[in-house]
mmCIF file of C-alpha atoms in Angstrom:
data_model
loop_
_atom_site.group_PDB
_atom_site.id
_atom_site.type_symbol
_atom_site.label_atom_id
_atom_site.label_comp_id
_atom_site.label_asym_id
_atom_site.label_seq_id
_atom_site.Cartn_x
_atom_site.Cartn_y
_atom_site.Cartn_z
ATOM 1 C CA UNK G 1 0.000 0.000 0.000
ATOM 2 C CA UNK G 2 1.656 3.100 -1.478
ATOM 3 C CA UNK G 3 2.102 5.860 1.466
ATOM 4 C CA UNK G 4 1.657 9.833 1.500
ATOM 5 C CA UNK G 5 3.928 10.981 -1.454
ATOM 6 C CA UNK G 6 5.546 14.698 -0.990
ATOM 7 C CA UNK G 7 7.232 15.951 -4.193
ATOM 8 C CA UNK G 8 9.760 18.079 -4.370
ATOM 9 C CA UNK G 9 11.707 16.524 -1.434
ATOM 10 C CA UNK G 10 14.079 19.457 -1.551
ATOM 11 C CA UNK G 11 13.696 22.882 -2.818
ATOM 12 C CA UNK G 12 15.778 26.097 -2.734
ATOM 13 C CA UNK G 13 14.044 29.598 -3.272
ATOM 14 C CA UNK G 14 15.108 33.234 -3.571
ATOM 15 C CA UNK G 15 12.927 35.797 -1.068
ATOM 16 C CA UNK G 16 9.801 37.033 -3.300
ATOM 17 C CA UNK G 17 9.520 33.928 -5.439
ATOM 18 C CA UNK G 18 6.395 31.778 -5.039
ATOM 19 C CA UNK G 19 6.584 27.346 -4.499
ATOM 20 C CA UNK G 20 4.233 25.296 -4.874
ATOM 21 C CA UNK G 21 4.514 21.779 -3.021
ATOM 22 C CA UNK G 22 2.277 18.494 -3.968
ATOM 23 C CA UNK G 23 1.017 16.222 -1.821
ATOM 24 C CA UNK G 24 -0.474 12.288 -3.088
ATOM 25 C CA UNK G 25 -2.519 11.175 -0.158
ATOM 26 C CA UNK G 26 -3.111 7.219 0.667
ATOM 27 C CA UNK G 27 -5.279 5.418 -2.155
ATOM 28 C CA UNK G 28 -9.295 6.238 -0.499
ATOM 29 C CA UNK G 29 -8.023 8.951 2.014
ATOM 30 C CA UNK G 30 -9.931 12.021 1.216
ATOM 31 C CA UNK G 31 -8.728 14.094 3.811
ATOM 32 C CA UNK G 32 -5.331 16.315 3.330
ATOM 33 C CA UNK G 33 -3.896 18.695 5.799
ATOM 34 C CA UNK G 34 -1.138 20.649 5.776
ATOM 35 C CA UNK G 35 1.786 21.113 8.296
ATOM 36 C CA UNK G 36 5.026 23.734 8.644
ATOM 37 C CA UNK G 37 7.845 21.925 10.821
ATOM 38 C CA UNK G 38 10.600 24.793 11.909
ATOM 39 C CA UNK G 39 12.987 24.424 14.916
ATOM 40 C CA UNK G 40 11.190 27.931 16.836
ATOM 41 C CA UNK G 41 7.907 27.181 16.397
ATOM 42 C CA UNK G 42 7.349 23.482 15.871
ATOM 43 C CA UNK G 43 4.319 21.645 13.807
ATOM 44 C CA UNK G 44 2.293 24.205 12.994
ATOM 45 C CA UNK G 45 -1.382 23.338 11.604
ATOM 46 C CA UNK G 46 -1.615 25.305 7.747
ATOM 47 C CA UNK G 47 -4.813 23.561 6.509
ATOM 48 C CA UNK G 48 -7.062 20.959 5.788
ATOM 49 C CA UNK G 49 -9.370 20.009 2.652
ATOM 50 C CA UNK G 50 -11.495 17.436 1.772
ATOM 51 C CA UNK G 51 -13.778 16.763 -1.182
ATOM 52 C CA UNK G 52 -11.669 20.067 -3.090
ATOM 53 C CA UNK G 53 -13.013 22.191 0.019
ATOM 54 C CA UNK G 54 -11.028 23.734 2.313
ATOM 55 C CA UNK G 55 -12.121 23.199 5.858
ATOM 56 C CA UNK G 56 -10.259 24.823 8.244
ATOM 57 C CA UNK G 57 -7.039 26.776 8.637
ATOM 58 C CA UNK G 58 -4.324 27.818 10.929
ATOM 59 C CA UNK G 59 -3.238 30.935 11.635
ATOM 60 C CA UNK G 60 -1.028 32.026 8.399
ATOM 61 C CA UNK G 61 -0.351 34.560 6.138
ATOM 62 C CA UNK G 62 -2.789 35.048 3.364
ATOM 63 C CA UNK G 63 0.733 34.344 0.695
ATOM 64 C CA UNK G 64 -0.027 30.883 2.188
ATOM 65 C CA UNK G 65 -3.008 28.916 0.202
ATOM 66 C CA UNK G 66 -3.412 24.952 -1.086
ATOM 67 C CA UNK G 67 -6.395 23.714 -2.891
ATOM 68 C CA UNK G 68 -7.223 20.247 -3.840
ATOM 69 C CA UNK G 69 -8.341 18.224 -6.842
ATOM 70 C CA UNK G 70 -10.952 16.035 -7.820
ATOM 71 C CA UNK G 71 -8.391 12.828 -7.056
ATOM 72 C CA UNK G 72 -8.053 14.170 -3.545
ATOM 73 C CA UNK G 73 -4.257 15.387 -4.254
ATOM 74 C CA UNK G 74 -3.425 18.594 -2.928
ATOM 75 C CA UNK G 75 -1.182 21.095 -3.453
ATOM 76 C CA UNK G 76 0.039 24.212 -1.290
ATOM 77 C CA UNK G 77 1.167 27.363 -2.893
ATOM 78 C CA UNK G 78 3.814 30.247 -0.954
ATOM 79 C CA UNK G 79 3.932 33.626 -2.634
ATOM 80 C CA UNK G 80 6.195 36.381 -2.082
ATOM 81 C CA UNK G 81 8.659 33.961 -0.198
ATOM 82 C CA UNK G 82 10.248 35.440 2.932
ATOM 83 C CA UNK G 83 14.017 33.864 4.834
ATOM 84 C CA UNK G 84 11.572 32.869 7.388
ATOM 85 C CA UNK G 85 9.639 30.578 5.375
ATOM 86 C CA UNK G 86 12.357 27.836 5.088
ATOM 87 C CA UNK G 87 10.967 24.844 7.070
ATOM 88 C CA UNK G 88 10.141 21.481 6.472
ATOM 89 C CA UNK G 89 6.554 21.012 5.013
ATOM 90 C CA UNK G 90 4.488 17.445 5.554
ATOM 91 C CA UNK G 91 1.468 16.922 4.377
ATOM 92 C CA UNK G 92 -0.768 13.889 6.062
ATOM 93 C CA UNK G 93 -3.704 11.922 4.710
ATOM 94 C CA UNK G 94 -6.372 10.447 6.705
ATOM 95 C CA UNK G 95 -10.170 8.825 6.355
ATOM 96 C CA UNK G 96 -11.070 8.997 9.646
ATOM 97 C CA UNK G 97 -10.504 11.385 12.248
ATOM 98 C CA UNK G 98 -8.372 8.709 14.557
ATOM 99 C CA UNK G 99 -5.645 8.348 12.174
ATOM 100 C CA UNK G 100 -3.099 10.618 10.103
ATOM 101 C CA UNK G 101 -0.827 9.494 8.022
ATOM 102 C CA UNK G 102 2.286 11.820 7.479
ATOM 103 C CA UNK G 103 4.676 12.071 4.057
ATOM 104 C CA UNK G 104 8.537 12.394 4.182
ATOM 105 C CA UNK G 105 8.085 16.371 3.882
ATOM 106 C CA UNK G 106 9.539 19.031 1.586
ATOM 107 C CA UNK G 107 12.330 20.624 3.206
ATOM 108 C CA UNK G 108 12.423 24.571 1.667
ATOM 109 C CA UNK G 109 15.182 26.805 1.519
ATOM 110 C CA UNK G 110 14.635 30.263 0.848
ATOM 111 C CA UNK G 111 18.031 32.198 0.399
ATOM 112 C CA UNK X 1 -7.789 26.033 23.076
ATOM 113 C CA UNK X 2 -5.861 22.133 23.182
ATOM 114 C CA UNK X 3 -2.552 22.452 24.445
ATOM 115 C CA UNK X 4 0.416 19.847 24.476
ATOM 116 C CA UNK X 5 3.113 19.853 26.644
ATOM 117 C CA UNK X 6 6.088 17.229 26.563
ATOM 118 C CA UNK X 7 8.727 17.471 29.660
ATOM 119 C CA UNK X 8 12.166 17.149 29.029
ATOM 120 C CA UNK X 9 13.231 18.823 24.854
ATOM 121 C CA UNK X 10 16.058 15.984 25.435
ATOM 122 C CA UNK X 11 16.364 12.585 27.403
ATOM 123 C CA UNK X 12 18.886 10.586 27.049
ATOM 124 C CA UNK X 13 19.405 6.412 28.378
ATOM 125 C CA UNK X 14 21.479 3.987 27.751
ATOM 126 C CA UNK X 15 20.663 1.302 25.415
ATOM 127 C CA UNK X 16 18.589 -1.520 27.388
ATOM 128 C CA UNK X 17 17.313 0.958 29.516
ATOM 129 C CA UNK X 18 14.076 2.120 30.312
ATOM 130 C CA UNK X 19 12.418 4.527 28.048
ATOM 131 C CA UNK X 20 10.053 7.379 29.675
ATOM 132 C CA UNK X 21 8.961 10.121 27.435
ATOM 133 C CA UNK X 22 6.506 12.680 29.242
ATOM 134 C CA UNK X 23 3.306 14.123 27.331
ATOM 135 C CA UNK X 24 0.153 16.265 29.406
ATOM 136 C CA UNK X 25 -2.219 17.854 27.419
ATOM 137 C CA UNK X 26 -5.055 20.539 28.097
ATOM 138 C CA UNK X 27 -8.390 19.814 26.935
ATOM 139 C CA UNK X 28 -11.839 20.596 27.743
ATOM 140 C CA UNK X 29 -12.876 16.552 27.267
ATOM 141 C CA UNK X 30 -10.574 13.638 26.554
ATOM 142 C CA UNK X 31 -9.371 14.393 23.036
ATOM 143 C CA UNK X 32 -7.326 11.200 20.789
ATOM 144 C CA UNK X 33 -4.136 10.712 21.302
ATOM 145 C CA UNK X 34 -0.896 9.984 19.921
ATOM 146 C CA UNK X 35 2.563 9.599 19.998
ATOM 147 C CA UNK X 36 5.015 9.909 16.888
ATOM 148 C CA UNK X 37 8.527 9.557 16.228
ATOM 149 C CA UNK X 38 10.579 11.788 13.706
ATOM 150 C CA UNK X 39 13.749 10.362 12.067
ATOM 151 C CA UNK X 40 16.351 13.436 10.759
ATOM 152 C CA UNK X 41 15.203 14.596 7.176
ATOM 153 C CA UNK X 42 12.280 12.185 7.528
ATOM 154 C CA UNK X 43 8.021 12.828 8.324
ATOM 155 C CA UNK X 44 6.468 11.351 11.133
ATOM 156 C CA UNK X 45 5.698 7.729 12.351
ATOM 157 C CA UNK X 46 2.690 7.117 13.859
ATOM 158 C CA UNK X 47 3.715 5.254 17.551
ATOM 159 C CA UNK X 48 0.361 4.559 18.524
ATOM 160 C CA UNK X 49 -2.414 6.058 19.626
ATOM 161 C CA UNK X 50 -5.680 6.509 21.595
ATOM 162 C CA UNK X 51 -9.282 6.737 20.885
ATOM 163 C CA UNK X 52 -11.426 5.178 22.804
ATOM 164 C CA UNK X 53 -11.209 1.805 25.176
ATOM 165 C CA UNK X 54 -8.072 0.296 26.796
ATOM 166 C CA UNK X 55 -5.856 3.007 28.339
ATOM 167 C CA UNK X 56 -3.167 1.237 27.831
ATOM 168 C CA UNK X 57 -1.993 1.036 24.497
ATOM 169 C CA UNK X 58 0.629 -0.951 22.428
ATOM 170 C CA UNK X 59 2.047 0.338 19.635
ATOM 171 C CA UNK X 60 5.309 -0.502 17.354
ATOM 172 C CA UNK X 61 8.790 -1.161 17.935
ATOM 173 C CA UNK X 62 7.867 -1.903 21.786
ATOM 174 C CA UNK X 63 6.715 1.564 22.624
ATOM 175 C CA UNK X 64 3.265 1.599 24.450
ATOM 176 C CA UNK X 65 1.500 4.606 26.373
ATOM 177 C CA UNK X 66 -0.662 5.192 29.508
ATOM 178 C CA UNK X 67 -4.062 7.473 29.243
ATOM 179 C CA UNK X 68 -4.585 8.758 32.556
ATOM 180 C CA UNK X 69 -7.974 10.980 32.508
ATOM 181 C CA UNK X 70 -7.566 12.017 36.032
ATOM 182 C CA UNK X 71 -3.667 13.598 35.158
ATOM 183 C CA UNK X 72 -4.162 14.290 32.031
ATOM 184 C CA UNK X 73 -1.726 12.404 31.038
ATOM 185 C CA UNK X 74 -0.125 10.140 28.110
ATOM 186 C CA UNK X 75 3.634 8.784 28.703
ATOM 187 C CA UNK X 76 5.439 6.887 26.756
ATOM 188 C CA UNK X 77 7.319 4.374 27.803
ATOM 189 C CA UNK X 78 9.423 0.718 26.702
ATOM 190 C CA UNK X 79 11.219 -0.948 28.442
ATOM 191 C CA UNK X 80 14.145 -1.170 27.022
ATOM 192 C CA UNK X 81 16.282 1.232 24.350
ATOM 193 C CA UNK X 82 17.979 -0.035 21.524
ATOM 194 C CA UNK X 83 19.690 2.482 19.589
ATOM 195 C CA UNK X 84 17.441 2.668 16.698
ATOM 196 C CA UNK X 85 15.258 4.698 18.891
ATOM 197 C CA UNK X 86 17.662 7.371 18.667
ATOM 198 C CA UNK X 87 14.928 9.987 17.401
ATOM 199 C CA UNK X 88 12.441 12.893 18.410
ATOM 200 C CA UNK X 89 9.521 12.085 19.450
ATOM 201 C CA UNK X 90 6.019 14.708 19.378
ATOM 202 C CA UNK X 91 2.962 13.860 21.294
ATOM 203 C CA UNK X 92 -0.337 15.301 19.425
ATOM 204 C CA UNK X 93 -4.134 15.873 20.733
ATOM 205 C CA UNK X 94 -6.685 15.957 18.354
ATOM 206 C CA UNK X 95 -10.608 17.016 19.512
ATOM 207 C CA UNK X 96 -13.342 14.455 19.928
ATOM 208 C CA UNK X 97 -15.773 16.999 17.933
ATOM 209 C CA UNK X 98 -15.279 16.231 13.980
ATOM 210 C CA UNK X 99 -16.104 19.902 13.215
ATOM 211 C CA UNK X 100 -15.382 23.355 12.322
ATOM 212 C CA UNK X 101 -11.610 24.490 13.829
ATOM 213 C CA UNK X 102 -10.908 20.640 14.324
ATOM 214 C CA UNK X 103 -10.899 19.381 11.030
ATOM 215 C CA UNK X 104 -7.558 17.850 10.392
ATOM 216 C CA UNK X 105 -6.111 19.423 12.917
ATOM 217 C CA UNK X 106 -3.880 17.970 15.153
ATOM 218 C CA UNK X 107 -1.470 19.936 18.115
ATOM 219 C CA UNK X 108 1.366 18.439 18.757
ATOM 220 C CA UNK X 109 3.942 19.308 21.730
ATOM 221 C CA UNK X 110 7.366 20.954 21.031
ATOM 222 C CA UNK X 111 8.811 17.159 20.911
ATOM 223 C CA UNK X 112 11.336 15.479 22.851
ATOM 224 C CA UNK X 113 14.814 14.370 21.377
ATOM 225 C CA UNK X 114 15.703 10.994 22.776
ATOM 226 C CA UNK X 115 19.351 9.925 22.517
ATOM 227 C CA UNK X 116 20.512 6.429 23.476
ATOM 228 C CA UNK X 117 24.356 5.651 24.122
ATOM 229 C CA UNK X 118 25.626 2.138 24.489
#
């Protein structure tokens, strides 16, 4: 059973570009969130879609947005990137709320 | 608001020794549970976790953790290291209610580094 797939694994950025990162979620999980790992703050909670909606959302920046498609992949988008935006970003899959599923991350570099 | 808070950023044992990672969280009602383990430039492994049922709980590589409603409490514990546990570890709460600012949303604590040295 194939896991949660995060592609690029590494990226490196210049401030005021824009990323996007993809996320593959288990095979039947329909449920996507979002996550930005940095050593300050920790796992912070982006977002979360299912079904192509967007359900809830942590406290970011509005330069920070996903969406999902009809095959329940996701991708997040960064705009305007800032030095404080390099952090590893996982992505986790789930069907049910008891269990979440994480993927091996995109670690971003913004120089 | 859920809160997590794991004691002890580092613990360190020597291998064969008894494992005790420390994990209280804040929560209105008993939220789920769970314990997972980070490996450098990896994402997270799921431990185990808690839902419902047995408070005790088993999960891989020997690890198993304690819910304790009255100390709001979830430790994790094994009984003894090897040095493949050599990791950080993150406790995370997630809210009973399926809803609105809970959806997909889990907190986790700051995480504990575990180091094990033969």
């Amino acid at each position: 059973k194939a896991g949660v797939t995060q592609t690029p694994r590494y990226l490196i950025k210049t401030r005021g570009q824009q990323v996007t990162l993809s996320c593959s979620p288990i095979s039947g999980h329909r449920s996507v969130s979002w996550y930005q790992q940095t050593p300050g703050q920790g796992l912070q909670f982006l977002f979360e879609y299912f079904s192509e909606t967007q359900r809830n959302k942590g406290n970011f920046p509005g330069r920070f947005s996903g969406r999902q498609f009809s095959n329940s992949r996701s991708e997040m988008n960064v705009s305007t990137l800032e030095l404080g935006d390099s952090a590893l970003y996982l992505c986790a899959s789930s069907r049910w709320v008891d269990g979440y599923t994480f993927g091996s991350g995109t670690r971003l570099t913004v120089v | 608001a859920q809160s997590v808070t794991q004691l002890g950023s580092h613990v360190s044992v020597s291998e064969g020794a008894l494992v005790l990672l420390r994990c209280n969280y804040s929560s209105s009602v008993p939220p789920y549970l769970f314990w997972y383990v980070q490996y450098p430039n990896q994402g997270l492994q799921l431990l185990l976790k808690y839902t419902t049922g047995a408070t005790l709980v088993k999960g891989i590589n020997g690890f198993e953790a304690e819910f304790k409603k009255s100390e709001t409490s979830f430790h994790l514990t094994k009984p003894s290291a090897h040095m493949s546990d050599a990791a950080e570890y993150f406790c995370a709460v997630r809210s009973l209610y399926a809803g609105g600012t809970s959806y997909g949303k889990l907190t986790f604590g700051q995480g504990t580094i575990l180091t094990v040295h033969p």
